[in-house]
CSV table of C-alpha atoms in Angstrom, one decimal:
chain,number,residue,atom,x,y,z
A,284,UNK,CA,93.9,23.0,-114.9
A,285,UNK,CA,92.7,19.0,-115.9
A,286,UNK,CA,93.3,16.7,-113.5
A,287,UNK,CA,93.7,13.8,-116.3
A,288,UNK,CA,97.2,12.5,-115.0
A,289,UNK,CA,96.2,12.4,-111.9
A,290,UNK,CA,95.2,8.7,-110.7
A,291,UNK,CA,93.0,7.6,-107.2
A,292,UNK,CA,96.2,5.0,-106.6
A,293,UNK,CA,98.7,8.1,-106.4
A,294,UNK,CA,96.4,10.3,-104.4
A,295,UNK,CA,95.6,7.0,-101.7
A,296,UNK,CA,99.1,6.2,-101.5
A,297,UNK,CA,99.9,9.9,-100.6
A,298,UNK,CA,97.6,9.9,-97.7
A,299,UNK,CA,97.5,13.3,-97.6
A,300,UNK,CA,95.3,15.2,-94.5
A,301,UNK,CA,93.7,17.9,-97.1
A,302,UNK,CA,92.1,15.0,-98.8
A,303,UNK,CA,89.8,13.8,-96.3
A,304,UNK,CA,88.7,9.9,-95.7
A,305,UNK,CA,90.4,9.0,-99.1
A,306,UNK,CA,91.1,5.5,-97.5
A,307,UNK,CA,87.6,4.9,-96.6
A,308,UNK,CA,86.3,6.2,-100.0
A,309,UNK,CA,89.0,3.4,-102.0
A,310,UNK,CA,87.9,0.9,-99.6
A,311,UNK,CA,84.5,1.9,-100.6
A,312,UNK,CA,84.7,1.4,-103.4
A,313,UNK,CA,87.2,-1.9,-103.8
A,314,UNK,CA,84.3,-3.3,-101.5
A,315,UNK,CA,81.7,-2.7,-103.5
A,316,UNK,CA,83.6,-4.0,-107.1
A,317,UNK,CA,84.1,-6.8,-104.9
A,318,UNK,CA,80.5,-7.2,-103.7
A,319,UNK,CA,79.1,-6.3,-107.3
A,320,UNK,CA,81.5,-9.2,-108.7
A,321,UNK,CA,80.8,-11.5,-106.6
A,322,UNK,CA,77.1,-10.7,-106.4
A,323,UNK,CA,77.5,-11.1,-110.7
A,324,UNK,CA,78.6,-13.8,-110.7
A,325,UNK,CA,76.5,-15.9,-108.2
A,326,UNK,CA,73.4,-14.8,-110.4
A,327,UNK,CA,74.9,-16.0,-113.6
A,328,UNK,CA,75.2,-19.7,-112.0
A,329,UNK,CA,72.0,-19.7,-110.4
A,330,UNK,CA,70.2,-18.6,-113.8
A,331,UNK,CA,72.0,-21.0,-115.1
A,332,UNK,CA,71.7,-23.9,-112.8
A,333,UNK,CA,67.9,-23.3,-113.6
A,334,UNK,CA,68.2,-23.1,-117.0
A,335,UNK,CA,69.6,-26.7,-117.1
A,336,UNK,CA,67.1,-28.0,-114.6
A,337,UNK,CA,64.3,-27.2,-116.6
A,338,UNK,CA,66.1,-28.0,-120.1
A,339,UNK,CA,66.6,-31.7,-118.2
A,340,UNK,CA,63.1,-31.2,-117.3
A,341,UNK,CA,62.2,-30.9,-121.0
A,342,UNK,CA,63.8,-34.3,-122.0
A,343,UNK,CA,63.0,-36.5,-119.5
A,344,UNK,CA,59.2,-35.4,-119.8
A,345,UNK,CA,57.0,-35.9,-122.7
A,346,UNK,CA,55.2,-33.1,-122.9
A,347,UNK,CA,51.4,-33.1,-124.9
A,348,UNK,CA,50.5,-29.8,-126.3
A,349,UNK,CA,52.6,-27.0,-128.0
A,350,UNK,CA,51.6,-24.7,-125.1
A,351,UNK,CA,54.1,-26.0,-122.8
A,352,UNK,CA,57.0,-26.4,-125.2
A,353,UNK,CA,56.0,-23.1,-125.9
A,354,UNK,CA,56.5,-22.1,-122.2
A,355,UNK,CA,59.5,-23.1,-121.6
A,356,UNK,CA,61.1,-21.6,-124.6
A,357,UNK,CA,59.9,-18.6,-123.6
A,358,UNK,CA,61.1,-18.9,-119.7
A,359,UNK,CA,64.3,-20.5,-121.4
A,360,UNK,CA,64.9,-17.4,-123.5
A,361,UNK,CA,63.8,-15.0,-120.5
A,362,UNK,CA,66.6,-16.7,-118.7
A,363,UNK,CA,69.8,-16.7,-121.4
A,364,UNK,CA,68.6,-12.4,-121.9
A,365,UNK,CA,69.2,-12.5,-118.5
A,366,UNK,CA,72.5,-14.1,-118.1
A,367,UNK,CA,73.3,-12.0,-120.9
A,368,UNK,CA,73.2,-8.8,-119.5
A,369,UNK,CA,74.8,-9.9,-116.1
A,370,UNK,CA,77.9,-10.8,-118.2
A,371,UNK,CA,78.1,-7.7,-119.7
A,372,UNK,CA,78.0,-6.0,-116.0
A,373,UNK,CA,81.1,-8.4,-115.1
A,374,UNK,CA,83.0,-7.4,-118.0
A,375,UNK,CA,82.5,-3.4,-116.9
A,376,UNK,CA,83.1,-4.0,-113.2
A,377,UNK,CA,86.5,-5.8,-114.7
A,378,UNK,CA,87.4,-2.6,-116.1
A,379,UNK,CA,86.9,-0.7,-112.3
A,380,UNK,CA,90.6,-0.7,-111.4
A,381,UNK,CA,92.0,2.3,-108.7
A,382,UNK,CA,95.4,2.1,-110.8
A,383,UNK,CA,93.9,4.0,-113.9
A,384,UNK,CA,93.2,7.8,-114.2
A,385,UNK,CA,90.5,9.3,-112.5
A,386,UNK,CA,88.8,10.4,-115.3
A,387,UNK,CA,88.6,6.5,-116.8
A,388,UNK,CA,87.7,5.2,-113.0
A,389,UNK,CA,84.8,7.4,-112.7
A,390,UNK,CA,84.0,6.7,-116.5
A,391,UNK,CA,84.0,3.1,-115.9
A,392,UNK,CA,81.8,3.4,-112.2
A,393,UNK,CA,79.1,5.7,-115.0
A,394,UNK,CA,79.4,2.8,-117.1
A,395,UNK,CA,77.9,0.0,-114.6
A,396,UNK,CA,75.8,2.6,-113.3
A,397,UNK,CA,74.3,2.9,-116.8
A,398,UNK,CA,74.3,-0.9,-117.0
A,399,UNK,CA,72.3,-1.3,-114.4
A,400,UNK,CA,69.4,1.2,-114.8
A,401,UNK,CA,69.0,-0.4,-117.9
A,402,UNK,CA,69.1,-3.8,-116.4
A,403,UNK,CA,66.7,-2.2,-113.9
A,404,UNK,CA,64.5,-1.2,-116.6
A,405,UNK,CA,64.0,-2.7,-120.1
A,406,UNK,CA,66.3,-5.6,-119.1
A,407,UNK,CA,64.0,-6.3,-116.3
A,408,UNK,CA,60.7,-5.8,-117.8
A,409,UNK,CA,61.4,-7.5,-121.0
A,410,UNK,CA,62.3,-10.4,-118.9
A,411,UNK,CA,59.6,-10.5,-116.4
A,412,UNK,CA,57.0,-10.3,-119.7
A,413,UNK,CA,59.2,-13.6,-121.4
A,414,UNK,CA,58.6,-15.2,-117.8
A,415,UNK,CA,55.2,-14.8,-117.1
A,416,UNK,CA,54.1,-15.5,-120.1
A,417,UNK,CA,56.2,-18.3,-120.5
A,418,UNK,CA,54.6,-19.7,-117.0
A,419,UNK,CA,51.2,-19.2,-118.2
A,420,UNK,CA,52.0,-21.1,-121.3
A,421,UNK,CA,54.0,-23.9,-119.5
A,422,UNK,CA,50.8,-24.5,-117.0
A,423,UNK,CA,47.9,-24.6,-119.2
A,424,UNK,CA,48.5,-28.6,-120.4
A,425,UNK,CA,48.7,-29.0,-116.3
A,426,UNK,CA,45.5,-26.7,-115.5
A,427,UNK,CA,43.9,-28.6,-118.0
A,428,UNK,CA,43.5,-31.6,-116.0
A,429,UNK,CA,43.3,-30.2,-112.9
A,430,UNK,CA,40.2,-29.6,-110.6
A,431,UNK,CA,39.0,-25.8,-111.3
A,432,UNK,CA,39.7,-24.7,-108.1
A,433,UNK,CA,43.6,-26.7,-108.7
A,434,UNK,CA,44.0,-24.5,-111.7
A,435,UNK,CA,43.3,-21.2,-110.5
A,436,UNK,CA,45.3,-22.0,-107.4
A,437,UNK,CA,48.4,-23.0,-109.3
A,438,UNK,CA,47.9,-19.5,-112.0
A,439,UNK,CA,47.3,-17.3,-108.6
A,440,UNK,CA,50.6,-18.3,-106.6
A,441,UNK,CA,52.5,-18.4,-109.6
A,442,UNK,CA,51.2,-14.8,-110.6
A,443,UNK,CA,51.3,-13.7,-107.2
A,444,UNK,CA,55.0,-14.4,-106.7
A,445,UNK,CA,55.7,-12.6,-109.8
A,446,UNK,CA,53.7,-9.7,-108.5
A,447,UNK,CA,55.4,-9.3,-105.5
A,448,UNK,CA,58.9,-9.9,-107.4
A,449,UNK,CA,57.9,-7.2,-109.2
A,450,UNK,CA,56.2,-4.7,-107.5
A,451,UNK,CA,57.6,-5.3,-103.7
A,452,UNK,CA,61.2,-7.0,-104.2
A,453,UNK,CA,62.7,-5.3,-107.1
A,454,UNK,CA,62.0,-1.3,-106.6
A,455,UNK,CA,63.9,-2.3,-102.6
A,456,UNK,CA,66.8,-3.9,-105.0
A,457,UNK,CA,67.1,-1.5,-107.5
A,458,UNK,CA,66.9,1.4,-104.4
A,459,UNK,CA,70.1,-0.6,-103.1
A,460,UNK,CA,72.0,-0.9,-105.7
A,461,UNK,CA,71.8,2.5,-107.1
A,462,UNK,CA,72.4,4.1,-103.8
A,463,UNK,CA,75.5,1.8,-103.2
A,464,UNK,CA,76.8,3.0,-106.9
A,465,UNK,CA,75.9,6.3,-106.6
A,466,UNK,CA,77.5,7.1,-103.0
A,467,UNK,CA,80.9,6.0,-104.5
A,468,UNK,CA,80.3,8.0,-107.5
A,469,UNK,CA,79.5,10.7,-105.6
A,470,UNK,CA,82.8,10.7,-103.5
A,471,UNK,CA,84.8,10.0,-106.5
A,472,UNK,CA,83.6,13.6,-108.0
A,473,UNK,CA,84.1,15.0,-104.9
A,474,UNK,CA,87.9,14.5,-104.6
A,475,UNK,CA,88.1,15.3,-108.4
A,476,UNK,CA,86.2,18.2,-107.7
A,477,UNK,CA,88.8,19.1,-104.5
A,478,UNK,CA,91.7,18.4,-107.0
A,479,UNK,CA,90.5,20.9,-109.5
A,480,UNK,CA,89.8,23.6,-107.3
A,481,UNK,CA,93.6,22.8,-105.9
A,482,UNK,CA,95.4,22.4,-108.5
């Protein structure tokens, strides 16, 4: 038998002993919607805090060569693609509500789980290439009048950051994330599953 009319808020409200830790798998995952929303969100306004700061940057400086105009359109659009796609997760983890069906809970968990391996991935690397190239654009009027050994220094710790962002920082936050998600996801089936075999 489907369990499609069956919703998580009934089965938590019933507290029933052959469901086991139902409590701690809703406050699970209310904590991490919470978590993930607020986590959103505080992304969104610091990308965007930036992306005033160096569009202020841009009129208050004159700058000489197309190169660096050049940069920071790039790092500009590297920046909005990234906003973007954090404002599509808010509007699926606005969707995750424990009042609605199982079936269209679980759905909408799937959903920003999707979301973010594709943030993870092409979202990700499409931005880090807008950004890096947009640095190396945005520095080359400044390397030019600086000393040799000024220029590489500037290029190296500006690459080097990116490196470690990349290599180092993001595989440990995409690890995080996707075990968070997929430990509520897992729980979620796992009652379903229960319910089927029940019912």
């Amino acid at each position: 038998m489907q369990t499609d009319n069956i919703n998580f808020q009934d089965i938590w409200n019933k507290k029933s002993a052959e469901i086991p830790n139902i409590q701690e798998i809703k406050s699970t995952a209310d904590k991490y919607k919470k978590k993930q929303l607020q986590s959103t969100m505080w992304h969104i306004f610091s990308l965007s805090i930036t992306a005033v700061m160096i569009i202020f940057i841009w009129y208050v400086i004159d700058f000489k060569m197309f190169t660096t105009t050049l940069g920071i359109v790039l790092i500009l659009v590297a920046l909005a693609l990234y906003i973007y796609l954090f404002s599509q997760n808010v509007n699926v983890i606005r969707t995750i509500n424990p009042s609605i069906s199982n079936q269209e809970y679980l759905a909408s968990l799937k959903k920003l789980q999707k979301q973010q391996l594709y943030m993870q991935s092409k979202g990700i690397s499409i931005y880090y290439v807008l950004l890096t190239a947009g640095f190396a654009f945005y520095f080359y009027e400044f390397a030019l009048r600086m000393s040799t050994f000024g220029a590489t220094l500037a290029y190296g710790l500006t690459f080097l950051w990116l490196a470690i962002a990349w290599f180092f920082l993001r595989p440990r936050q995409i690890k995080k994330q996707n075990e968070k998600i997929s430990k509520v996801i897992d729980s979620l089936e796992l009652i379903e599953k229960d319910l089927d075999e029940k019912i």
